[in-house]
XYZ file of C-alpha atoms in Angstrom:
733
model
C -161.586 -27.169 42.457
C -160.667 -24.860 45.325
C -159.918 -26.718 48.577
C -159.559 -24.561 51.695
C -157.663 -26.025 54.639
C -158.116 -25.108 58.313
C -155.618 -26.010 61.045
C -157.317 -27.839 63.921
C -155.947 -29.114 67.221
C -152.628 -31.012 67.313
C -151.861 -32.350 63.810
C -155.449 -32.560 62.649
C -156.430 -30.687 59.485
C -159.771 -29.844 57.915
C -160.214 -29.571 54.139
C -163.433 -27.941 52.893
C -164.618 -28.073 49.286
C -168.042 -27.832 47.682
C -170.390 -29.203 50.394
C -167.861 -31.596 51.898
C -165.486 -31.552 54.843
C -162.591 -34.001 55.121
C -160.527 -34.440 58.299
C -156.932 -35.650 58.148
C -154.611 -36.662 60.983
C -151.293 -38.474 61.420
C -150.613 -41.915 62.941
C -149.591 -42.017 66.586
C -146.048 -42.943 65.543
C -145.818 -39.542 63.845
C -147.151 -37.705 66.936
C -150.740 -37.631 65.704
C -153.819 -39.151 67.345
C -154.608 -41.555 64.514
C -158.148 -40.158 64.517
C -158.394 -39.952 60.719
C -156.459 -41.039 57.633
C -153.379 -39.071 56.702
C -153.192 -36.864 53.571
C -151.213 -39.462 51.636
C -153.720 -42.152 52.615
C -156.461 -40.110 50.988
C -154.318 -39.812 47.862
C -153.863 -43.589 47.697
C -157.565 -44.180 48.275
C -158.509 -41.697 45.545
C -156.958 -43.774 42.770
C -158.567 -46.998 44.030
C -161.966 -45.314 44.313
C -161.592 -43.741 40.891
C -160.753 -47.119 39.353
C -163.786 -48.673 41.059
C -166.008 -45.849 39.779
C -165.106 -46.615 36.169
C -165.730 -50.326 36.770
C -169.136 -49.466 38.228
C -169.914 -47.165 35.296
C -168.991 -49.871 32.767
C -171.095 -52.479 34.533
C -174.131 -50.266 35.121
C -174.379 -49.317 31.440
C -174.371 -53.026 30.518
C -176.583 -54.281 33.361
C -173.715 -56.304 34.847
C -174.176 -56.830 38.623
C -171.261 -55.606 40.753
C -172.135 -57.419 43.990
C -169.511 -60.110 43.401
C -166.833 -57.918 41.825
C -163.933 -57.124 44.134
C -161.175 -54.574 43.561
C -158.030 -53.818 45.509
C -154.983 -51.594 45.127
C -151.522 -51.946 46.630
C -148.683 -49.466 46.349
C -145.236 -51.023 45.971
C -142.499 -48.683 47.232
C -139.030 -48.624 45.677
C -136.572 -49.171 48.579
C -134.062 -46.818 46.905
C -136.575 -44.009 46.347
C -139.835 -43.880 48.302
C -141.308 -41.411 45.798
C -141.038 -44.021 43.047
C -144.005 -46.313 43.514
C -146.012 -48.852 41.545
C -149.789 -48.867 42.024
C -151.033 -52.400 41.411
C -154.813 -52.602 40.907
C -156.322 -56.071 40.937
C -159.877 -57.062 40.070
C -161.624 -60.292 40.981
C -164.454 -61.077 38.560
C -167.209 -63.722 38.739
C -166.878 -66.719 36.446
C -170.050 -65.932 34.483
C -168.753 -62.645 33.033
C -167.886 -62.939 29.324
C -164.341 -62.544 28.040
C -165.401 -59.414 26.168
C -166.678 -57.772 29.358
C -163.626 -58.926 31.320
C -161.413 -57.032 28.909
C -163.852 -54.118 28.895
C -163.730 -53.836 32.690
C -159.927 -53.843 32.686
C -159.867 -51.197 29.963
C -162.351 -49.083 31.916
C -159.885 -48.841 34.814
C -157.341 -47.421 32.404
C -159.661 -44.400 32.042
C -159.321 -43.503 35.742
C -158.920 -39.714 35.991
C -156.616 -39.882 39.027
C -154.369 -42.336 37.202
C -154.174 -40.165 34.084
C -153.383 -37.002 36.057
C -150.617 -38.762 38.017
C -149.160 -40.236 34.836
C -149.241 -36.842 33.123
C -147.470 -35.308 36.106
C -149.295 -32.277 37.572
C -147.407 -29.007 37.896
C -147.381 -27.402 41.359
C -147.326 -23.610 41.720
C -146.667 -22.398 45.273
C -147.220 -18.726 46.051
C -148.141 -16.296 48.819
C -151.220 -14.057 48.566
C -152.422 -11.272 50.846
C -155.896 -12.807 51.156
C -157.239 -16.118 49.871
C -160.742 -14.703 49.587
C -159.631 -11.468 47.907
C -157.254 -13.145 45.483
C -159.161 -13.160 42.217
C -156.568 -14.674 39.941
C -158.399 -16.840 37.458
C -157.681 -20.562 37.600
C -158.083 -20.988 33.861
C -155.745 -23.621 32.484
C -156.117 -22.290 28.956
C -154.211 -19.058 28.312
C -154.487 -18.214 24.593
C -151.588 -16.468 22.891
C -152.492 -12.768 22.912
C -150.356 -12.186 19.803
C -152.631 -14.481 17.777
C -155.981 -13.250 16.438
C -158.526 -15.974 15.696
C -161.824 -14.727 14.304
C -164.936 -16.904 14.181
C -168.359 -16.047 12.752
C -170.548 -14.160 15.201
C -167.736 -12.626 17.283
C -166.784 -8.960 16.875
C -163.356 -9.533 18.469
C -160.769 -12.318 18.137
C -161.250 -15.286 20.469
C -157.988 -14.511 22.274
C -159.065 -10.938 23.071
C -162.595 -12.073 23.957
C -161.227 -14.582 26.485
C -158.771 -12.063 27.944
C -161.453 -9.377 28.312
C -164.017 -11.692 29.889
C -161.657 -13.434 32.307
C -160.149 -10.060 33.267
C -163.584 -8.630 34.000
C -164.505 -11.576 36.215
C -161.205 -11.242 38.066
C -161.838 -7.521 38.614
C -165.151 -8.420 40.275
C -163.311 -10.725 42.691
C -164.668 -13.901 41.087
C -162.138 -16.719 40.920
C -163.075 -18.909 37.966
C -161.886 -22.501 37.784
C -162.247 -25.040 35.010
C -163.814 -28.148 36.487
C -163.699 -30.338 33.376
C -162.981 -30.519 29.635
C -164.515 -32.896 27.101
C -163.478 -33.620 23.505
C -164.767 -37.083 22.639
C -165.131 -36.571 18.876
C -163.196 -34.307 16.472
C -164.041 -30.592 16.457
C -166.477 -30.807 19.370
C -165.226 -29.288 22.637
C -167.057 -28.516 25.852
C -166.077 -27.482 29.356
C -167.572 -26.738 32.755
C -166.445 -23.629 34.665
C -167.497 -22.429 38.108
C -166.823 -19.946 40.885
C -164.199 -21.544 43.142
C -165.826 -20.010 46.243
C -169.442 -20.551 45.191
C -169.551 -23.617 42.910
C -173.337 -23.282 42.597
C -172.454 -20.523 40.106
C -171.385 -22.458 37.020
C -171.760 -22.519 33.260
C -170.980 -24.830 30.369
C -169.334 -23.813 27.130
C -169.179 -25.475 23.731
C -167.411 -24.929 20.450
C -165.458 -26.398 17.574
C -162.163 -25.577 19.338
C -161.117 -25.394 22.969
C -160.733 -21.605 22.661
C -164.233 -21.125 21.255
C -165.651 -23.405 23.989
C -163.908 -21.344 26.688
C -165.185 -18.095 25.181
C -168.677 -19.635 25.148
C -168.474 -20.616 28.825
C -167.132 -17.227 29.922
C -169.778 -15.435 27.862
C -172.511 -17.518 29.453
C -171.086 -16.802 32.895
C -171.162 -13.048 32.232
C -174.705 -13.201 30.850
C -175.878 -15.033 33.966
C -174.311 -12.734 36.523
C -175.439 -9.707 34.507
C -179.011 -11.026 34.627
C -178.777 -12.381 38.227
C -179.679 -15.828 36.942
C -177.492 -17.714 39.424
C -179.510 -16.240 42.288
C -183.022 -16.499 40.838
C -185.422 -18.247 43.176
C -183.108 -17.814 46.170
C -183.731 -15.800 49.314
C -181.231 -12.947 49.482
C -181.787 -12.014 53.118
C -182.626 -8.760 54.866
C -179.297 -7.164 53.930
C -180.394 -6.896 50.309
C -184.170 -6.748 50.896
C -183.746 -3.389 52.643
C -180.854 -1.996 50.569
C -181.192 1.068 48.322
C -181.737 -1.387 45.488
C -182.177 -5.157 45.492
C -181.522 -6.167 41.881
C -180.350 -3.115 39.886
C -179.963 0.606 40.608
C -182.564 1.443 37.920
C -185.264 -0.804 39.399
C -188.548 0.715 40.543
C -191.004 -0.448 43.175
C -194.758 -0.136 42.720
C -197.528 -0.660 45.256
C -200.560 -2.783 44.318
C -203.848 -0.888 44.020
C -207.248 -1.356 45.614
C -208.026 -5.034 46.354
C -204.503 -5.976 45.325
C -204.997 -4.765 41.758
C -201.956 -4.653 39.491
C -200.145 -1.308 39.628
C -200.892 0.841 36.563
C -197.165 1.547 36.123
C -196.201 -2.025 35.179
C -196.443 -3.831 31.833
C -198.443 -2.485 28.864
C -201.650 -3.332 27.064
C -199.947 -5.813 24.711
C -198.188 -7.807 27.439
C -201.132 -7.729 29.849
C -203.299 -9.352 27.187
C -200.831 -12.276 27.191
C -199.977 -12.501 30.891
C -203.458 -11.868 32.322
C -206.074 -12.926 29.757
C -208.645 -13.866 32.418
C -208.038 -10.915 34.747
C -206.893 -13.238 37.551
C -203.426 -11.783 38.111
C -202.990 -9.850 41.350
C -200.230 -7.816 42.923
C -199.435 -10.624 45.378
C -198.467 -12.829 42.436
C -195.716 -10.400 41.461
C -193.839 -9.890 44.738
C -190.280 -11.088 44.194
C -189.129 -14.124 46.138
C -185.546 -12.843 46.431
C -186.314 -10.003 48.811
C -189.686 -11.250 50.015
C -190.325 -7.615 50.894
C -194.098 -7.464 50.547
C -194.323 -4.030 52.203
C -191.955 -2.517 49.649
C -194.173 -3.605 46.777
C -193.434 -5.063 43.351
C -189.881 -4.600 42.113
C -189.796 -4.039 38.346
C -187.114 -3.469 35.710
C -187.189 -1.102 32.721
C -187.329 -2.652 29.236
C -187.344 -0.750 25.950
C -190.244 -1.607 23.649
C -188.587 -2.165 20.293
C -191.486 -0.946 18.158
C -191.463 2.627 19.504
C -188.651 2.959 22.064
C -191.012 3.410 25.028
C -190.001 2.172 28.493
C -192.118 -0.620 29.991
C -191.579 -1.980 33.510
C -191.619 -5.778 33.903
C -191.852 -7.296 37.398
C -188.797 -9.369 38.338
C -191.110 -12.102 39.629
C -192.842 -12.416 36.258
C -189.525 -12.778 34.428
C -188.277 -15.417 36.862
C -191.508 -17.410 36.732
C -191.860 -17.583 32.949
C -188.515 -17.174 31.200
C -185.770 -18.932 33.213
C -182.519 -18.294 31.277
C -184.193 -17.864 27.887
C -183.503 -14.537 26.209
C -180.285 -13.481 27.943
C -176.830 -13.046 26.480
C -173.483 -11.247 26.743
C -171.058 -10.280 24.014
C -168.181 -8.089 22.929
C -170.742 -5.607 21.610
C -174.446 -5.071 22.166
C -175.261 -6.178 18.610
C -173.298 -9.419 19.132
C -175.178 -10.067 22.373
C -178.533 -9.333 20.716
C -177.853 -11.764 17.856
C -176.969 -14.503 20.340
C -180.012 -13.690 22.444
C -182.466 -13.635 19.538
C -180.937 -16.781 18.029
C -181.573 -18.707 21.233
C -185.143 -17.407 21.382
C -185.771 -18.695 17.860
C -183.979 -21.976 18.597
C -186.222 -22.753 21.551
C -189.477 -21.496 20.062
C -188.992 -23.341 16.765
C -187.855 -26.460 18.629
C -191.036 -26.336 20.662
C -193.184 -25.919 17.552
C -191.459 -28.876 15.858
C -191.631 -31.227 18.838
C -195.183 -30.398 19.860
C -196.367 -30.316 16.236
C -194.638 -33.668 15.657
C -193.201 -32.356 12.404
C -190.884 -34.436 10.215
C -187.920 -32.355 9.047
C -185.998 -32.629 5.775
C -182.481 -34.090 5.755
C -179.566 -31.863 4.845
C -178.175 -33.232 1.546
C -174.693 -34.743 1.773
C -173.287 -32.329 -0.808
C -174.337 -29.436 1.422
C -172.856 -31.089 4.519
C -169.581 -31.647 2.685
C -169.082 -27.887 2.601
C -168.325 -28.106 6.327
C -165.605 -30.790 6.744
C -165.077 -30.064 10.459
C -168.732 -30.805 11.203
C -168.653 -33.906 9.000
C -165.614 -35.179 10.971
C -167.499 -34.773 14.267
C -170.527 -36.623 12.917
C -168.271 -39.391 11.586
C -166.699 -39.717 15.051
C -170.135 -40.332 16.565
C -171.182 -42.840 13.932
C -167.912 -44.755 14.358
C -168.901 -45.192 18.021
C -172.191 -46.772 16.959
C -174.490 -43.731 17.156
C -176.461 -42.995 13.939
C -176.761 -39.243 13.357
C -179.463 -37.382 11.427
C -178.787 -33.831 10.242
C -182.005 -31.894 9.662
C -183.019 -28.477 8.397
C -185.221 -27.009 11.150
C -185.888 -23.684 9.410
C -189.474 -24.737 8.574
C -189.022 -23.991 4.910
C -186.445 -21.217 5.300
C -188.480 -19.116 7.745
C -186.150 -19.334 10.751
C -182.358 -19.673 11.274
C -182.512 -23.068 13.031
C -180.806 -26.446 12.460
C -181.111 -29.846 14.148
C -178.716 -32.733 14.741
C -180.357 -35.862 16.153
C -178.476 -38.787 17.675
C -179.881 -42.304 17.974
C -178.610 -44.894 20.461
C -179.354 -48.424 19.189
C -178.101 -49.892 22.478
C -180.894 -48.316 24.494
C -183.401 -47.125 21.900
C -182.979 -43.537 23.113
C -182.716 -40.401 20.976
C -181.468 -36.859 21.498
C -182.665 -34.045 19.227
C -180.252 -31.116 19.519
C -181.149 -27.746 17.994
C -178.979 -24.736 17.233
C -179.716 -21.304 15.803
C -177.767 -18.437 14.250
C -178.178 -16.285 11.131
C -175.306 -18.287 9.597
C -176.274 -21.771 8.357
C -172.821 -23.102 9.304
C -172.816 -21.634 12.821
C -176.326 -22.931 13.523
C -175.292 -26.397 12.347
C -172.106 -26.331 14.431
C -174.081 -25.258 17.510
C -176.500 -28.142 17.027
C -173.610 -30.608 17.031
C -171.667 -29.083 19.936
C -174.854 -28.740 22.012
C -175.454 -32.449 21.457
C -172.236 -33.387 23.266
C -171.892 -30.507 25.717
C -170.630 -32.049 28.959
C -171.547 -35.564 27.838
C -169.509 -38.744 27.692
C -170.397 -41.712 25.503
C -171.784 -43.408 28.652
C -173.987 -40.382 29.248
C -175.716 -41.046 25.939
C -177.197 -44.220 27.431
C -179.727 -42.229 29.467
C -181.659 -40.777 26.525
C -185.457 -41.288 26.447
C -187.064 -43.458 23.775
C -189.296 -41.902 21.085
C -193.034 -42.441 21.313
C -196.151 -42.384 19.146
C -198.156 -41.151 22.165
C -198.818 -37.539 21.217
C -199.913 -36.536 24.713
C -196.451 -37.374 26.109
C -194.788 -35.102 23.552
C -197.204 -32.179 23.760
C -197.411 -32.105 27.577
C -196.110 -28.609 28.544
C -193.430 -29.839 30.920
C -191.931 -32.043 28.217
C -190.731 -28.800 26.657
C -189.322 -27.709 30.020
C -187.240 -30.907 30.065
C -186.046 -30.150 26.538
C -185.166 -26.616 27.626
C -183.204 -27.709 30.682
C -181.019 -30.407 29.119
C -182.781 -31.650 25.947
C -183.806 -34.803 27.813
C -187.475 -34.613 26.869
C -189.427 -37.072 24.739
C -189.461 -36.945 20.911
C -192.238 -38.261 18.661
C -191.531 -41.172 16.293
C -193.276 -39.029 13.659
C -190.220 -36.759 13.783
C -188.292 -39.587 12.058
C -190.621 -40.043 9.106
C -188.914 -40.117 5.692
C -191.800 -37.998 4.397
C -190.898 -34.512 5.629
C -193.431 -31.764 6.265
C -191.148 -29.102 4.763
C -188.744 -28.888 1.845
C -185.028 -28.433 2.490
C -183.782 -24.842 2.156
C -180.115 -23.871 2.265
C -180.999 -20.632 4.012
C -178.751 -17.694 4.923
C -179.716 -14.825 7.246
C -176.143 -13.687 7.889
C -174.879 -10.133 7.560
C -171.687 -9.011 5.895
C -168.855 -6.628 6.615
C -168.029 -4.684 9.774
C -171.679 -4.278 10.800
C -172.670 -7.901 10.258
C -173.960 -8.422 13.804
C -175.995 -5.220 13.684
C -177.479 -6.294 10.338
C -178.249 -9.767 11.690
C -179.915 -8.367 14.817
C -182.106 -6.173 12.604
C -182.981 -9.184 10.427
C -184.001 -11.314 13.407
C -186.032 -8.497 14.950
C -187.684 -8.048 11.556
C -188.805 -11.684 11.522
C -190.466 -11.221 14.912
C -192.105 -8.019 13.732
C -193.517 -9.798 10.672
C -194.924 -12.427 13.045
C -196.749 -9.676 14.933
C -194.611 -10.099 18.060
C -193.651 -7.204 20.317
C -190.064 -7.279 21.616
C -188.767 -5.766 24.863
C -185.036 -5.258 25.465
C -183.083 -4.481 28.649
C -179.349 -3.740 28.660
C -177.378 -4.680 31.784
C -173.895 -3.118 31.702
C -173.419 -2.179 35.351
C -170.779 -4.869 35.861
C -168.650 -3.698 32.937
C -169.882 -6.441 30.602
C -172.157 -5.866 27.629
C -175.211 -7.988 28.324
C -178.888 -7.875 27.517
C -182.190 -9.555 28.151
C -184.900 -9.836 25.514
C -188.523 -10.785 26.211
C -190.979 -11.739 23.481
C -194.328 -12.196 25.259
C -196.338 -15.072 23.884
C -193.262 -16.570 22.180
C -190.166 -16.890 24.363
C -191.699 -18.195 27.613
C -190.345 -21.469 28.984
C -193.093 -22.085 31.546
C -196.855 -21.741 30.995
C -198.229 -18.236 31.594
C -200.858 -19.670 33.940
C -198.036 -20.556 36.355
C -198.129 -16.914 37.454
C -201.441 -17.668 39.154
C -201.366 -21.413 39.800
C -197.703 -22.346 40.362
C -195.892 -19.137 41.231
C -192.402 -19.449 42.696
C -193.199 -16.738 45.229
C -195.309 -19.261 47.112
C -192.006 -19.489 49.009
C -193.244 -16.450 50.958
C -196.030 -18.573 52.468
C -193.548 -20.969 54.046
C -189.997 -19.617 54.230
C -189.980 -17.869 57.583
C -191.851 -20.595 59.465
C -189.760 -23.417 57.994
C -186.480 -21.676 58.816
C -187.795 -20.998 62.339
C -189.220 -24.522 62.641
C -187.599 -25.308 65.998
C -189.018 -22.097 67.527
C -192.667 -22.616 66.551
C -195.263 -23.508 69.170
C -197.969 -26.110 68.523
C -200.479 -23.606 67.108
C -197.897 -22.221 64.681
C -196.878 -25.741 63.661
C -200.492 -26.689 63.030
C -200.945 -23.594 60.883
C -197.799 -24.407 58.861
C -198.959 -27.996 58.427
C -202.325 -26.832 57.103
C -200.612 -24.575 54.535
C -198.365 -27.445 53.428
C -201.411 -29.663 52.951
C -203.739 -27.197 51.207
C -201.495 -25.406 48.691
C -201.283 -28.227 46.148
C -197.549 -28.726 46.603
C -195.662 -31.645 45.114
C -195.177 -33.775 48.212
C -191.915 -35.121 46.782
C -190.665 -31.636 45.923
C -187.661 -30.519 47.945
C -187.953 -27.862 50.628
C -184.754 -26.153 49.435
C -186.391 -25.241 46.112
C -189.697 -24.365 47.754
C -188.231 -21.693 50.035
C -185.178 -20.682 47.975
C -182.408 -21.771 50.324
C -179.148 -23.450 49.274
C -178.851 -26.167 51.897
C -175.864 -28.490 51.839
C -177.103 -31.333 49.636
C -175.498 -33.907 51.935
C -177.523 -32.881 54.992
C -181.038 -33.830 56.035
C -182.140 -30.267 55.282
C -180.731 -30.618 51.773
C -182.759 -33.777 51.116
C -185.905 -32.736 52.974
C -189.145 -33.056 50.987
C -192.599 -31.615 51.615
C -193.815 -35.094 52.600
C -191.049 -35.598 55.159
C -191.574 -32.141 56.668
C -195.281 -32.879 57.091
C -194.314 -36.179 58.710
C -191.980 -34.484 61.216
C -194.560 -31.825 62.083
C -197.189 -34.517 62.700
C -194.715 -36.223 65.039
C -194.056 -32.983 66.903
C -197.824 -32.495 67.300
C -198.172 -36.131 68.447
C -200.538 -36.894 65.563
C -199.227 -40.426 65.326
C -201.745 -41.976 62.930
C -201.055 -39.314 60.310
C -197.307 -39.619 60.960
C -197.444 -43.400 60.544
C -199.238 -43.070 57.211
C -196.579 -40.645 55.969
C -193.741 -42.869 57.209
C -195.147 -45.649 55.020
C -195.220 -43.346 52.003
C -191.680 -42.173 52.743
C -190.319 -45.701 52.940
C -192.102 -46.741 49.768
C -191.337 -43.820 47.483
C -188.735 -41.444 48.926
C -185.174 -41.663 47.635
C -183.117 -40.616 50.646
C -179.894 -41.706 52.296
C -179.621 -45.246 53.696
C -179.161 -43.836 57.195
C -182.290 -41.714 56.960
C -184.344 -44.644 55.676
C -183.167 -46.793 58.595
C -184.263 -44.103 61.043
C -187.741 -44.141 59.500
C -187.798 -47.939 59.456
C -187.148 -47.830 63.208
C -189.773 -45.117 63.673
C -192.258 -47.149 61.636
C -192.128 -50.200 63.914
C -192.329 -48.008 67.023
C -195.475 -46.325 65.684
C -196.998 -49.665 64.653
C -196.638 -50.975 68.205
C -197.915 -47.752 69.768
C -200.994 -47.678 67.541
C -201.902 -51.306 68.267
C -203.899 -51.547 71.528
C -202.861 -55.166 72.000
C -199.094 -54.478 71.900
C -196.759 -53.020 74.542
C -193.727 -51.063 73.358
C -191.650 -52.257 76.317
C -191.922 -55.825 75.062
C -190.151 -54.939 71.822
C -187.621 -52.213 72.616
C -184.785 -54.633 73.448
C -184.883 -56.353 70.079
C -185.637 -53.128 68.255
C -182.349 -51.836 69.682
C -180.549 -54.988 68.557
C -181.947 -54.517 65.053
C -181.552 -50.746 64.610
C -178.896 -49.793 67.165
C -179.164 -47.573 70.230
C -178.615 -44.262 68.431
C -181.418 -44.816 65.919
C -183.794 -46.141 68.536
C -183.058 -43.216 70.857
C -183.959 -40.902 67.957
C -187.121 -42.842 67.083
C -188.346 -43.163 70.665
C -187.431 -39.540 71.383
C -189.385 -38.374 68.320
C -192.438 -40.117 69.732
C -192.156 -39.036 73.367
C -191.354 -35.439 72.366
C -187.831 -34.861 73.627
C -186.435 -35.156 70.062
C -188.048 -32.713 67.625
C -187.380 -32.620 63.882
C -184.664 -35.248 64.030
C -181.711 -34.482 61.767
C -182.712 -30.879 61.043
C -180.265 -28.505 62.696
C -181.835 -25.255 63.995
C -181.498 -22.184 61.782
C -183.553 -19.049 61.192
C -184.115 -16.056 58.915
C -180.494 -15.120 59.605
C -179.578 -18.409 57.860
C -177.396 -19.534 60.749
C -175.144 -22.466 59.896
C -176.049 -22.475 56.199
C -172.558 -22.046 54.768
C -173.508 -23.037 51.228
C -176.174 -20.337 51.028
C -173.822 -17.746 52.517
C -171.256 -18.552 49.817
C -173.913 -17.955 47.169
C -174.708 -14.595 48.743
C -170.997 -13.741 48.942
C -171.017 -14.119 45.176
C -174.026 -11.824 44.765
C -172.559 -9.284 47.191
C -169.675 -8.699 44.758
C -172.128 -7.898 41.957
C -174.284 -5.666 44.146
C -171.237 -3.661 45.207
C -170.011 -3.267 41.630
C -173.435 -2.050 40.459
C -173.670 0.442 43.309
C -170.224 1.854 42.480
C -171.055 2.056 38.772
C -174.300 3.895 39.562
C -172.394 6.473 41.628
C -170.003 7.122 38.747
C -172.769 7.583 36.180
């Protein structure tokens, strides 16, 4: 994690990381003001807090209350050497906790990350750089030996060269990659989390049978996502990019809607229009991109090659963002390698959807077949030794598709996790199913899995698949576990051979889609120096329902973004108009405003936690519509999950409104005790929100220039690097 430090007045310091700011000072005896803890105090507190976190985690997973558990830490300093210290952590436990859990709680503290890092002894590297922001040296802790060449199936170059090429490319773009975490909780299953040190919203996860293959996976995913602009999808990019020569890619084209907002004739083709607009309801306004919001410029579209005949077809960026999310994108050492990965994931998700929604029972993989892959067997054994039964299934639907499934059961909670993986190689698909199962997960994290159900409607509901797509946390049917399978086991093999294996495999996978009657559209994005592609298979690879283009389009942000960002500048008529739009556009009232308008607010601010319901509430207050505001305050207090401080403000506001709306009560009779209950600051805010001198309490003023929104600016700093690289590449070509 990158921590940037600013020098404040006197001895005060400011450390900024992610969305947090920490102030440090020195005691008065050391010439400071004593206004904040010192740096070493934070260090001491970090180990105590880390120990308490693991106690809390242990107790929460076993439904053990923590109200009467107390923990303390003291550091005992060696009088001969003040750098030699003993950290003594003591825990006071209630008498009714069992001996087993007492020992478990003590063992949980031993897992404290701060403790383990200190015991390992971190290495400090101190160096001077010309510019912290320009320094793009990767922060990767794994540096494979370049003299070693490790080949794995599916990669056209050795892992060591793949990692060097990818990390070097990211560094050349000015992106400083840091590894946030590693996990290896069972043999031969590695995963890690990497992110942009400056813009941690840009992150990916990698998985593999070794730490090197997991790192290559994470770096490849990072390159695929910047090549396809996935990190910035749904976000507002500001006027700088909206009015640039190009917004997304130099080869984009803009088309104006026709008469009565008809779709431009230049976009899509007959085949795709039949899928995307079967009822003729789609209009040009549905396809304006939310990133630029530039309605006057038209519909920005990207060229895709139609695989059947090589013709170019333009797909609106908005359509891709609304329907496909990250499905169908990949990066690789070669285009064929990227295409195999891309097509494999398309099959994985489509077949997974067919299995889950069809409630199919899959055949088990025979043990003699599994035994051919001892590394995978060792990983499965590691899970079962921890008390998690594992089912290994053939998901090829009778040998039709290159898909496997590994399903984990948690007897402690009754939850299950069906993990799918795809690749032309049976072994690689099986390995991916297992590594996907544990990607970024701890054993404790497996306690949150949903229980299976016999209720078909819960499984077939469209957004259950979306949950499966996002993190495989959707619901699975009990019928999936039937011993009577719907298909016979097939030990399939779609893999290629020799130097052109990836090219052969890509042709095989495209051939399967062709036999299914599916049209395939391919775009290559190499403007950043990486080899990346995006593949669309209309009617097969969508993540979200096609009808979302008309009924739940993400570019509804354009109806609200400008007014919400300019909230403090709106007069009463403009506020009333905004309120009407919020009430009549069938929005999820508990949906967050950040997602609605595509702005990366700091999650720890009131803007970052603001929901549609709360915004309506605040507008009603500003318009002095107190009955409506009071009704919404009640809903907020009953259902909204916000900070304790914010809930207390609304509790104070609630009683003020109750008194005001009761003709028999006088507010002056209650203010004194209201202040004793809620404090002067909260009551000043509540009373001010009612009398009008406090408007939109907690929401700092901003505007279309995104003033004060540092988190969003860091995201755009990241995109600016890509935009510049694409512009320079276009000039050279």
